[in-house]
Tab-separated table of N, CA and C in Angstrom:
chain	number	residue	atom	x	y	z
A	1	MET	N	-32.834	245.717	295.595
A	1	MET	CA	-32.707	246.627	296.707
A	1	MET	C	-33.188	245.982	298.003
A	2	LEU	N	-34.299	245.244	297.932
A	2	LEU	CA	-34.839	244.597	299.122
A	2	LEU	C	-33.897	243.506	299.629
A	3	ARG	N	-33.319	242.755	298.702
A	3	ARG	CA	-32.380	241.702	299.096
A	3	ARG	C	-31.136	242.301	299.744
A	4	LEU	N	-30.654	243.423	299.228
A	4	LEU	CA	-29.485	244.068	299.829
A	4	LEU	C	-29.784	244.502	301.260
A	5	THR	N	-30.965	245.046	301.475
A	5	THR	CA	-31.357	245.460	302.818
A	5	THR	C	-31.485	244.254	303.742
A	6	HIS	N	-32.045	243.178	303.231
A	6	HIS	CA	-32.182	241.938	303.997
A	6	HIS	C	-30.803	241.408	304.389
A	7	ASN	N	-29.879	241.395	303.437
A	7	ASN	CA	-28.521	240.917	303.712
A	7	ASN	C	-27.810	241.819	304.716
A	8	GLN	N	-27.999	243.133	304.579
A	8	GLN	CA	-27.372	244.072	305.512
A	8	GLN	C	-27.906	243.858	306.929
A	9	GLY	N	-29.192	243.622	307.040
A	9	GLY	CA	-29.786	243.346	308.351
A	9	GLY	C	-29.218	242.080	308.966
A	10	ALA	N	-29.024	241.042	308.139
A	10	ALA	CA	-28.429	239.798	308.646
A	10	ALA	C	-27.002	240.040	309.116
A	11	ARG	N	-26.256	240.870	308.390
A	11	ARG	CA	-24.882	241.201	308.810
A	11	ARG	C	-24.873	241.944	310.138
A	12	TRP	N	-25.783	242.885	310.304
A	12	TRP	CA	-25.847	243.657	311.549
A	12	TRP	C	-26.214	242.761	312.727
A	13	ILE	N	-27.165	241.859	312.522
A	13	ILE	CA	-27.601	240.976	313.610
A	13	ILE	C	-26.476	240.040	314.033
A	14	THR	N	-25.784	239.457	313.060
A	14	THR	CA	-24.759	238.464	313.381
A	14	THR	C	-23.394	239.070	313.632
A	15	GLY	N	-23.156	240.277	313.145
A	15	GLY	CA	-21.827	240.873	313.267
A	15	GLY	C	-20.830	240.223	312.322
A	16	ALA	N	-21.330	239.613	311.259
A	16	ALA	CA	-20.475	238.894	310.317
A	16	ALA	C	-19.835	239.860	309.324
A	17	PHE	N	-18.817	239.343	308.654
A	17	PHE	CA	-18.128	240.131	307.640
A	17	PHE	C	-18.889	240.073	306.324
A	18	ARG	N	-18.500	240.932	305.418
A	18	ARG	CA	-19.169	241.010	304.127
A	18	ARG	C	-18.949	239.746	303.293
A	19	THR	N	-17.862	239.035	303.550
A	19	THR	CA	-17.544	237.837	302.768
A	19	THR	C	-18.213	236.580	303.316
A	20	SER	N	-18.957	236.692	304.414
A	20	SER	CA	-19.636	235.524	304.990
A	20	SER	C	-20.772	235.082	304.079
A	21	PRO	N	-21.036	233.773	304.005
A	21	PRO	CA	-22.129	233.291	303.151
A	21	PRO	C	-23.489	233.749	303.683
A	22	MET	N	-24.313	234.266	302.795
A	22	MET	CA	-25.588	234.858	303.197
A	22	MET	C	-26.561	233.821	303.746
A	23	GLY	N	-26.569	232.628	303.193
A	23	GLY	CA	-27.479	231.595	303.697
A	23	GLY	C	-27.204	231.268	305.148
A	24	ALA	N	-25.924	231.166	305.489
A	24	ALA	CA	-25.558	230.877	306.877
A	24	ALA	C	-25.899	232.054	307.782
A	25	MET	N	-25.665	233.276	307.290
A	25	MET	CA	-25.957	234.452	308.121
A	25	MET	C	-27.447	234.582	308.413
A	26	THR	N	-28.291	234.356	307.412
A	26	THR	CA	-29.731	234.473	307.653
A	26	THR	C	-30.211	233.377	308.601
A	27	ALA	N	-29.604	232.186	308.518
A	27	ALA	CA	-29.983	231.102	309.429
A	27	ALA	C	-29.566	231.423	310.859
A	28	VAL	N	-28.335	231.923	311.036
A	28	VAL	CA	-27.850	232.270	312.377
A	28	VAL	C	-28.634	233.450	312.939
A	29	ALA	N	-28.981	234.402	312.086
A	29	ALA	CA	-29.731	235.576	312.540
A	29	ALA	C	-31.189	235.241	312.839
A	30	GLY	N	-31.645	234.083	312.388
A	30	GLY	CA	-33.032	233.696	312.624
A	30	GLY	C	-34.007	234.370	311.687
A	31	LEU	N	-33.522	234.830	310.539
A	31	LEU	CA	-34.389	235.496	309.565
A	31	LEU	C	-34.945	234.477	308.584
A	32	MET	N	-36.190	234.665	308.208
A	32	MET	CA	-36.754	233.834	307.151
A	32	MET	C	-36.129	234.259	305.834
A	33	PRO	N	-35.946	233.336	304.898
A	33	PRO	CA	-35.481	233.750	303.582
A	33	PRO	C	-36.445	234.781	302.997
A	34	LEU	N	-35.898	235.680	302.227
A	34	LEU	CA	-36.673	236.826	301.752
A	34	LEU	C	-37.900	236.407	300.947
A	35	HIS	N	-37.751	235.409	300.072
A	35	HIS	CA	-38.899	235.015	299.257
A	35	HIS	C	-40.018	234.427	300.114
A	36	LEU	N	-39.668	233.750	301.213
A	36	LEU	CA	-40.703	233.214	302.099
A	36	LEU	C	-41.355	234.317	302.926
A	37	GLN	N	-40.562	235.294	303.332
A	37	GLN	CA	-41.114	236.429	304.076
A	37	GLN	C	-42.106	237.203	303.204
A	38	LEU	N	-41.729	237.422	301.946
A	38	LEU	CA	-42.627	238.128	301.027
A	38	LEU	C	-43.897	237.322	300.764
A	39	LYS	N	-43.743	236.000	300.627
A	39	LYS	CA	-44.905	235.148	300.409
A	39	LYS	C	-45.843	235.216	301.611
A	40	LYS	N	-45.277	235.186	302.816
A	40	LYS	CA	-46.089	235.266	304.032
A	40	LYS	C	-46.836	236.598	304.101
A	41	LEU	N	-46.136	237.687	303.810
A	41	LEU	CA	-46.782	239.000	303.834
A	41	LEU	C	-47.888	239.098	302.791
A	42	PHE	N	-47.626	238.540	301.601
A	42	PHE	CA	-48.626	238.562	300.538
A	42	PHE	C	-49.872	237.774	300.943
A	43	GLU	N	-49.666	236.568	301.480
A	43	GLU	CA	-50.807	235.744	301.871
A	43	GLU	C	-51.616	236.410	302.976
A	44	ARG	N	-50.926	237.025	303.916
A	44	ARG	CA	-51.645	237.708	304.994
A	44	ARG	C	-52.432	238.906	304.471
A	45	SER	N	-51.849	239.621	303.509
A	45	SER	CA	-52.579	240.771	302.963
A	45	SER	C	-53.817	240.309	302.201
A	46	VAL	N	-53.712	239.198	301.480
A	46	VAL	CA	-54.868	238.663	300.760
A	46	VAL	C	-55.951	238.246	301.746
A	47	ILE	N	-55.537	237.611	302.845
A	47	ILE	CA	-56.521	237.202	303.857
A	47	ILE	C	-57.210	238.423	304.449
A	48	ARG	N	-56.427	239.445	304.741
A	48	ARG	CA	-57.019	240.659	305.323
A	48	ARG	C	-57.982	241.329	304.354
A	49	ILE	N	-57.609	241.380	303.087
A	49	ILE	CA	-58.487	242.003	302.090
A	49	ILE	C	-59.759	241.184	301.922
A	50	ASN	N	-59.624	239.854	301.905
A	50	ASN	CA	-60.795	239.001	301.711
A	50	ASN	C	-61.747	239.008	302.898
A	51	THR	N	-61.269	239.417	304.066
A	51	THR	CA	-62.161	239.462	305.227
A	51	THR	C	-62.838	240.816	305.399
A	52	LEU	N	-62.512	241.768	304.554
A	52	LEU	CA	-63.149	243.084	304.650
A	52	LEU	C	-64.590	243.025	304.145
A	53	HIS	N	-65.412	243.894	304.677
A	53	HIS	CA	-66.797	244.028	304.224
A	53	HIS	C	-66.786	244.522	302.776
A	54	PRO	N	-67.721	244.094	301.922
A	54	PRO	CA	-67.708	244.502	300.509
A	54	PRO	C	-67.760	246.014	300.287
A	55	HIS	N	-68.277	246.777	301.239
A	55	HIS	CA	-68.383	248.227	301.079
A	55	HIS	C	-67.323	248.976	301.882
A	56	HIS	N	-66.265	248.278	302.264
A	56	HIS	CA	-65.205	248.909	303.058
A	56	HIS	C	-64.479	249.955	302.212
A	57	PRO	N	-64.090	251.109	302.793
A	57	PRO	CA	-63.433	252.163	302.011
A	57	PRO	C	-62.102	251.737	301.389
A	58	VAL	N	-61.395	250.807	302.022
A	58	VAL	CA	-60.116	250.359	301.460
A	58	VAL	C	-60.333	249.648	300.133
A	59	LEU	N	-61.419	248.892	300.026
A	59	LEU	CA	-61.699	248.178	298.775
A	59	LEU	C	-61.985	249.139	297.631
A	60	SER	N	-62.509	250.305	297.932
A	60	SER	CA	-62.766	251.281	296.870
A	60	SER	C	-61.460	251.854	296.319
A	61	LEU	N	-60.387	251.796	297.110
A	61	LEU	CA	-59.094	252.299	296.642
A	61	LEU	C	-58.350	251.283	295.778
A	62	LEU	N	-58.701	250.015	295.911
A	62	LEU	CA	-58.033	248.966	295.137
A	62	LEU	C	-58.750	248.737	293.817
A	63	GLU	N	-58.008	248.207	292.852
A	63	GLU	CA	-58.642	247.835	291.591
A	63	GLU	C	-59.604	246.686	291.863
A	64	ARG	N	-60.723	246.670	291.181
A	64	ARG	CA	-61.750	245.667	291.438
A	64	ARG	C	-61.224	244.247	291.209
A	65	ARG	N	-60.414	244.036	290.184
A	65	ARG	CA	-59.953	242.676	289.895
A	65	ARG	C	-58.941	242.190	290.922
A	66	LYS	N	-58.244	243.114	291.615
A	66	LYS	CA	-57.266	242.705	292.617
A	66	LYS	C	-57.827	242.783	294.027
A	67	ALA	N	-58.996	243.371	294.170
A	67	ALA	CA	-59.519	243.629	295.509
A	67	ALA	C	-59.918	242.359	296.249
A	68	LYS	N	-60.543	241.431	295.584
A	68	LYS	CA	-61.030	240.242	296.274
A	68	LYS	C	-60.404	238.953	295.752
A	69	GLY	N	-59.236	239.029	295.152
A	69	GLY	CA	-58.625	237.813	294.643
A	69	GLY	C	-57.244	237.601	295.209
A	70	SER	N	-56.742	236.409	295.049
A	70	SER	CA	-55.398	236.118	295.539
A	70	SER	C	-54.485	235.835	294.350
A	71	THR	N	-54.552	236.712	293.347
A	71	THR	CA	-53.726	236.505	292.162
A	71	THR	C	-52.274	236.820	292.496
A	72	LEU	N	-51.390	236.010	291.969
A	72	LEU	CA	-49.965	236.207	292.207
A	72	LEU	C	-49.427	237.261	291.263
A	73	HIS	N	-48.504	238.042	291.752
A	73	HIS	CA	-47.924	239.017	290.845
A	73	HIS	C	-46.885	238.327	289.961
A	74	PRO	N	-46.524	238.912	288.793
A	74	PRO	CA	-45.742	238.204	287.779
A	74	PRO	C	-44.393	237.673	288.256
A	75	ASN	N	-43.760	238.296	289.239
A	75	ASN	CA	-42.458	237.823	289.694
A	75	ASN	C	-42.535	236.942	290.928
A	76	ALA	N	-43.719	236.456	291.283
A	76	ALA	CA	-43.858	235.596	292.453
A	76	ALA	C	-43.100	234.292	292.226
A	77	LEU	N	-42.567	233.747	293.307
A	77	LEU	CA	-41.763	232.528	293.215
A	77	LEU	C	-42.570	231.363	292.658
A	78	GLU	N	-43.872	231.312	292.962
A	78	GLU	CA	-44.698	230.210	292.485
A	78	GLU	C	-44.828	230.198	290.969
A	79	ARG	N	-44.622	231.336	290.326
A	79	ARG	CA	-44.723	231.399	288.865
A	79	ARG	C	-43.407	231.071	288.183
A	80	LYS	N	-42.341	230.992	288.941
A	80	LYS	CA	-41.034	230.692	288.352
A	80	LYS	C	-40.969	229.218	287.980
A	81	SER	N	-40.046	228.896	287.088
A	81	SER	CA	-39.881	227.497	286.711
A	81	SER	C	-39.228	226.738	287.861
A	82	LYS	N	-39.297	225.418	287.791
A	82	LYS	CA	-38.758	224.589	288.873
A	82	LYS	C	-37.253	224.769	289.012
A	83	THR	N	-36.551	224.969	287.899
A	83	THR	CA	-35.094	225.141	287.979
A	83	THR	C	-34.729	226.436	288.690
A	84	ILE	N	-35.489	227.492	288.467
A	84	ILE	CA	-35.210	228.760	289.152
A	84	ILE	C	-35.559	228.636	290.630
A	85	ARG	N	-36.646	227.924	290.956
A	85	ARG	CA	-37.012	227.737	292.362
A	85	ARG	C	-35.960	226.927	293.100
A	86	ASN	N	-35.323	225.970	292.411
A	86	ASN	CA	-34.297	225.148	293.056
A	86	ASN	C	-33.032	225.937	293.347
A	87	VAL	N	-32.810	227.051	292.643
A	87	VAL	CA	-31.625	227.874	292.884
A	87	VAL	C	-31.710	228.538	294.257
A	88	ILE	N	-32.911	228.904	294.667
A	88	ILE	CA	-33.100	229.579	295.950
A	88	ILE	C	-33.137	228.516	297.039
A	89	LYS	N	-32.068	228.413	297.817
A	89	LYS	CA	-31.964	227.404	298.867
A	89	LYS	C	-31.861	228.082	300.223
A	90	SER	N	-32.377	227.428	301.233
A	90	SER	CA	-32.268	227.942	302.591
A	90	SER	C	-32.430	226.773	303.557
A	91	PRO	N	-32.104	226.981	304.834
A	91	PRO	CA	-32.296	225.912	305.817
A	91	PRO	C	-33.763	225.533	306.024
A	92	LEU	N	-34.683	226.410	305.628
A	92	LEU	CA	-36.099	226.120	305.823
A	92	LEU	C	-36.696	225.280	304.701
A	93	ASP	N	-35.925	225.003	303.648
A	93	ASP	CA	-36.458	224.256	302.513
A	93	ASP	C	-36.975	222.880	302.918
A	94	SER	N	-36.254	222.184	303.809
A	94	SER	CA	-36.692	220.850	304.207
A	94	SER	C	-38.015	220.913	304.955
A	95	VAL	N	-38.238	221.966	305.718
A	95	VAL	CA	-39.493	222.120	306.451
A	95	VAL	C	-40.630	222.438	305.495
A	96	ILE	N	-40.363	223.275	304.511
A	96	ILE	CA	-41.400	223.686	303.568
A	96	ILE	C	-41.813	222.517	302.679
A	97	ASP	N	-40.836	221.689	302.286
A	97	ASP	CA	-41.148	220.567	301.414
A	97	ASP	C	-41.913	219.462	302.135
A	98	ASN	N	-41.778	219.368	303.469
A	98	ASN	CA	-42.439	218.313	304.234
A	98	ASN	C	-43.318	218.920	305.327
A	99	PRO	N	-44.425	219.530	304.954
A	99	PRO	CA	-45.268	220.141	305.987
A	99	PRO	C	-45.971	219.076	306.823
A	100	SER	N	-46.410	219.458	307.987
A	100	SER	CA	-47.145	218.548	308.858
A	100	SER	C	-48.457	218.165	308.181
A	101	SER	N	-48.835	216.910	308.323
A	101	SER	CA	-50.069	216.461	307.684
A	101	SER	C	-51.287	216.708	308.566
A	102	GLU	N	-51.051	217.109	309.825
A	102	GLU	CA	-52.174	217.368	310.711
A	102	GLU	C	-52.695	218.783	310.503
A	103	ILE	N	-54.004	218.925	310.510
A	103	ILE	CA	-54.619	220.238	310.360
A	103	ILE	C	-55.395	220.524	311.641
A	104	PHE	N	-55.087	221.652	312.252
A	104	PHE	CA	-55.747	222.036	313.492
A	104	PHE	C	-56.593	223.269	313.242
A	105	ASP	N	-57.812	223.226	313.736
A	105	ASP	CA	-58.696	224.379	313.627
A	105	ASP	C	-58.389	225.325	314.781
A	106	PRO	N	-57.915	226.542	314.508
A	106	PRO	CA	-57.551	227.448	315.596
A	106	PRO	C	-58.742	227.934	316.419
A	107	LEU	N	-59.948	227.792	315.904
A	107	LEU	CA	-61.130	228.248	316.629
A	107	LEU	C	-61.963	227.090	317.173
A	108	SER	N	-61.364	225.917	317.264
A	108	SER	CA	-62.088	224.736	317.723
A	108	SER	C	-62.537	224.901	319.172
A	109	GLU	N	-63.685	224.329	319.486
A	109	GLU	CA	-64.205	224.382	320.862
A	109	GLU	C	-63.350	223.547	321.808
A	110	HIS	N	-62.672	222.533	321.285
A	110	HIS	CA	-61.920	221.614	322.137
A	110	HIS	C	-60.639	222.213	322.698
A	111	ILE	N	-60.155	223.308	322.129
A	111	ILE	CA	-58.893	223.866	322.614
A	111	ILE	C	-59.083	225.086	323.496
A	112	LYS	N	-60.308	225.461	323.747
A	112	LYS	CA	-60.559	226.611	324.617
A	112	LYS	C	-60.371	226.191	326.073
A	113	PRO	N	-59.907	227.101	326.929
A	113	PRO	CA	-59.738	226.760	328.345
A	113	PRO	C	-61.043	226.259	328.952
A	114	GLY	N	-60.923	225.200	329.731
A	114	GLY	CA	-62.093	224.574	330.331
A	114	GLY	C	-62.532	223.336	329.587
A	115	HIS	N	-62.163	223.202	328.324
A	115	HIS	CA	-62.540	222.047	327.514
A	115	HIS	C	-61.378	221.077	327.319
A	116	ARG	N	-60.182	221.492	327.697
A	116	ARG	CA	-59.018	220.644	327.476
A	116	ARG	C	-58.970	219.526	328.508
A	117	LEU	N	-58.264	218.468	328.182
A	117	LEU	CA	-58.123	217.321	329.072
A	117	LEU	C	-57.483	217.729	330.389
A	118	VAL	N	-56.512	218.624	330.326
A	118	VAL	CA	-55.825	219.089	331.531
A	118	VAL	C	-56.795	219.840	332.442
A	119	ASP	N	-57.717	220.581	331.872
A	119	ASP	CA	-58.683	221.334	332.667
A	119	ASP	C	-59.765	220.432	333.268
A	120	ARG	N	-60.136	219.398	332.551
A	120	ARG	CA	-61.214	218.521	333.024
A	120	ARG	C	-60.734	217.515	334.071
A	121	HIS	N	-59.504	217.026	333.913
A	121	HIS	CA	-58.977	216.011	334.834
A	121	HIS	C	-57.596	216.413	335.339
A	122	PRO	N	-57.497	217.496	336.119
A	122	PRO	CA	-56.167	217.945	336.554
A	122	PRO	C	-55.481	216.968	337.497
A	123	ASP	N	-56.266	216.161	338.226
A	123	ASP	CA	-55.663	215.206	339.150
A	123	ASP	C	-55.115	213.974	338.440
A	124	LYS	N	-55.526	213.738	337.200
A	124	LYS	CA	-55.090	212.552	336.473
A	124	LYS	C	-53.999	212.831	335.449
A	125	VAL	N	-53.711	214.097	335.195
A	125	VAL	CA	-52.672	214.462	334.236
A	125	VAL	C	-51.437	214.885	335.008
A	126	LYS	N	-50.304	214.296	334.660
A	126	LYS	CA	-49.069	214.577	335.381
A	126	LYS	C	-47.993	214.983	334.381
A	127	PHE	N	-47.334	216.104	334.658
A	127	PHE	CA	-46.237	216.570	333.825
A	127	PHE	C	-44.932	216.211	334.520
A	128	VAL	N	-44.051	215.532	333.809
A	128	VAL	CA	-42.770	215.124	334.382
A	128	VAL	C	-41.665	215.670	333.495
A	129	LEU	N	-40.741	216.379	334.099
A	129	LEU	CA	-39.593	216.895	333.357
A	129	LEU	C	-38.463	215.878	333.378
A	130	MET	N	-37.659	215.904	332.349
A	130	MET	CA	-36.530	214.988	332.237
A	130	MET	C	-35.476	215.339	333.293
A	131	PRO	N	-34.984	214.344	334.064
A	131	PRO	CA	-33.912	214.626	335.028
A	131	PRO	C	-32.649	215.109	334.322
A	132	LYS	N	-31.877	215.932	335.026
A	132	LYS	CA	-30.694	216.547	334.411
A	132	LYS	C	-29.502	215.599	334.335
A	133	ASN	N	-29.173	214.913	335.451
A	133	ASN	CA	-27.945	214.101	335.392
A	133	ASN	C	-28.207	212.738	334.757
A	134	ARG	N	-27.147	212.127	334.299
A	134	ARG	CA	-27.243	210.920	333.469
A	134	ARG	C	-27.812	209.721	334.225
A	135	LYS	N	-27.375	209.518	335.464
A	135	LYS	CA	-27.827	208.352	336.227
A	135	LYS	C	-29.336	208.421	336.479
A	136	ASP	N	-29.811	209.594	336.901
A	136	ASP	CA	-31.247	209.753	337.140
A	136	ASP	C	-32.049	209.600	335.852
A	137	ARG	N	-31.467	210.057	334.743
A	137	ARG	CA	-32.147	209.935	333.454
A	137	ARG	C	-32.298	208.471	333.050
A	138	ASP	N	-31.235	207.668	333.253
A	138	ASP	CA	-31.313	206.242	332.915
A	138	ASP	C	-32.360	205.529	333.768
A	139	GLU	N	-32.415	205.867	335.064
A	139	GLU	CA	-33.433	205.279	335.941
A	139	GLU	C	-34.835	205.693	335.486
A	140	TYR	N	-34.958	206.941	335.083
A	140	TYR	CA	-36.247	207.449	334.611
A	140	TYR	C	-36.687	206.707	333.346
A	141	HIS	N	-35.764	206.473	332.420
A	141	HIS	CA	-36.097	205.752	331.186
A	141	HIS	C	-36.487	204.312	331.485
A	142	ASN	N	-35.794	203.675	332.435
A	142	ASN	CA	-36.160	202.306	332.804
A	142	ASN	C	-37.548	202.265	333.438
A	143	SER	N	-37.866	203.272	334.261
A	143	SER	CA	-39.209	203.306	334.857
A	143	SER	C	-40.271	203.552	333.781
A	144	LEU	N	-39.924	204.320	332.745
A	144	LEU	CA	-40.868	204.519	331.635
A	144	LEU	C	-41.113	203.222	330.877
A	145	ASN	N	-40.052	202.414	330.731
A	145	ASN	CA	-40.215	201.133	330.044
A	145	ASN	C	-41.118	200.193	330.825
A	146	LEU	N	-41.088	200.285	332.165
A	146	LEU	CA	-41.913	199.411	332.998
A	146	LEU	C	-43.304	199.978	333.265
A	147	ALA	N	-43.531	201.225	332.945
A	147	ALA	CA	-44.807	201.876	333.254
A	147	ALA	C	-46.021	201.151	332.669
A	148	PRO	N	-45.989	200.667	331.425
A	148	PRO	CA	-47.168	199.957	330.901
A	148	PRO	C	-47.467	198.660	331.646
A	149	VAL	N	-46.429	198.031	332.226
A	149	VAL	CA	-46.644	196.797	332.978
A	149	VAL	C	-47.254	197.124	334.342
A	150	ARG	N	-46.736	198.180	334.988
A	150	ARG	CA	-47.225	198.560	336.313
A	150	ARG	C	-48.628	199.150	336.256
A	151	GLU	N	-48.903	199.943	335.240
A	151	GLU	CA	-50.209	200.597	335.108
A	151	GLU	C	-50.788	200.285	333.726
A	152	PRO	N	-51.395	199.117	333.556
A	152	PRO	CA	-51.861	198.728	332.215
A	152	PRO	C	-53.004	199.590	331.678
A	153	ASN	N	-53.771	200.232	332.553
A	153	ASN	CA	-54.902	201.044	332.090
A	153	ASN	C	-54.549	202.510	331.903
A	154	ALA	N	-53.295	202.869	332.122
A	154	ALA	CA	-52.878	204.269	331.991
A	154	ALA	C	-52.435	204.550	330.560
A	155	LEU	N	-52.609	205.778	330.157
A	155	LEU	CA	-52.166	206.215	328.836
A	155	LEU	C	-50.970	207.134	329.022
A	156	HIS	N	-49.845	206.786	328.414
A	156	HIS	CA	-48.620	207.571	328.563
A	156	HIS	C	-48.357	208.309	327.263
A	157	LEU	N	-48.258	209.632	327.345
A	157	LEU	CA	-48.004	210.471	326.178
A	157	LEU	C	-46.690	211.203	326.369
A	158	PHE	N	-45.958	211.372	325.278
A	158	PHE	CA	-44.671	212.052	325.324
A	158	PHE	C	-44.682	213.176	324.303
A	159	THR	N	-44.044	214.282	324.646
A	159	THR	CA	-44.041	215.417	323.736
A	159	THR	C	-42.718	215.610	323.031
A	160	ALA	N	-41.694	214.860	323.400
A	160	ALA	CA	-40.399	215.007	322.736
A	160	ALA	C	-40.167	213.795	321.844
A	161	GLY	N	-39.522	214.004	320.720
A	161	GLY	CA	-39.219	212.915	319.807
A	161	GLY	C	-37.842	212.335	320.052
A	162	VAL	N	-37.418	212.282	321.302
A	162	VAL	CA	-36.080	211.810	321.641
A	162	VAL	C	-36.089	210.293	321.691
A	163	LYS	N	-35.087	209.686	321.093
A	163	LYS	CA	-34.980	208.239	321.112
A	163	LYS	C	-34.215	207.832	322.365
A	164	HIS	N	-34.813	206.977	323.189
A	164	HIS	CA	-34.192	206.555	324.440
A	164	HIS	C	-33.518	205.203	324.271
A	165	LYS	N	-32.468	204.989	325.078
A	165	LYS	CA	-31.828	203.680	325.091
A	165	LYS	C	-32.732	202.710	325.834
A	166	PHE	N	-32.843	201.515	325.324
A	166	PHE	CA	-33.651	200.492	325.968
A	166	PHE	C	-32.731	199.563	326.738
A	167	ASP	N	-33.083	199.281	327.997
A	167	ASP	CA	-32.284	198.391	328.831
A	167	ASP	C	-32.791	196.963	328.641
A	168	PRO	N	-32.004	196.090	327.977
A	168	PRO	CA	-32.485	194.730	327.716
A	168	PRO	C	-32.597	193.882	328.975
A	169	SER	N	-31.964	194.290	330.084
A	169	SER	CA	-32.037	193.496	331.312
A	169	SER	C	-33.395	193.630	332.004
A	170	VAL	N	-34.178	194.635	331.629
A	170	VAL	CA	-35.497	194.830	332.232
A	170	VAL	C	-36.491	193.938	331.501
A	171	PRO	N	-37.139	193.004	332.225
A	171	PRO	CA	-38.091	192.099	331.553
A	171	PRO	C	-39.384	192.827	331.194
A	172	ILE	N	-39.888	192.512	330.021
A	172	ILE	CA	-41.156	193.083	329.569
A	172	ILE	C	-42.092	191.926	329.253
A	173	SER	N	-43.254	191.929	329.884
A	173	SER	CA	-44.219	190.864	329.617
A	173	SER	C	-45.081	191.251	328.430
A	174	HIS	N	-45.402	190.288	327.599
A	174	HIS	CA	-46.234	190.561	326.416
A	174	HIS	C	-47.624	190.064	326.635
């Protein structure tokens, strides 16, 4: 029943026909696959329950063995065999299989306003947007290639993983 509702919602969002493939519709609609959405909701509920005070009234309504644990229910995807898990495919599978290896503490002192590099040295941090037209973009990339030579003590950071063309006519000293 839940999957039917999920599929119907994807159809309404995309305006697709009933014969359209569901995986494509959920991707176009921007919906998480149902099993991942349920997993997210389950994990969040466990976190919320585990952060409650031991004498909270909600905990008295729950069974004691389920109140403070993160036990999976019998039909959870993690309990299924690997062959059944492989049947459920979605565009997010590649992201889930290769998570980022960096771990960030959301409550770290270093990320609060006033402690960031941008806040401490606003005159030394410069944000540059990519030029729109092709000629200006090529000139910009060539200037980026020469930047370490012109400013050897500067640190250049980039936030996009775009691969730029390298101009071999520009000399680079080693």
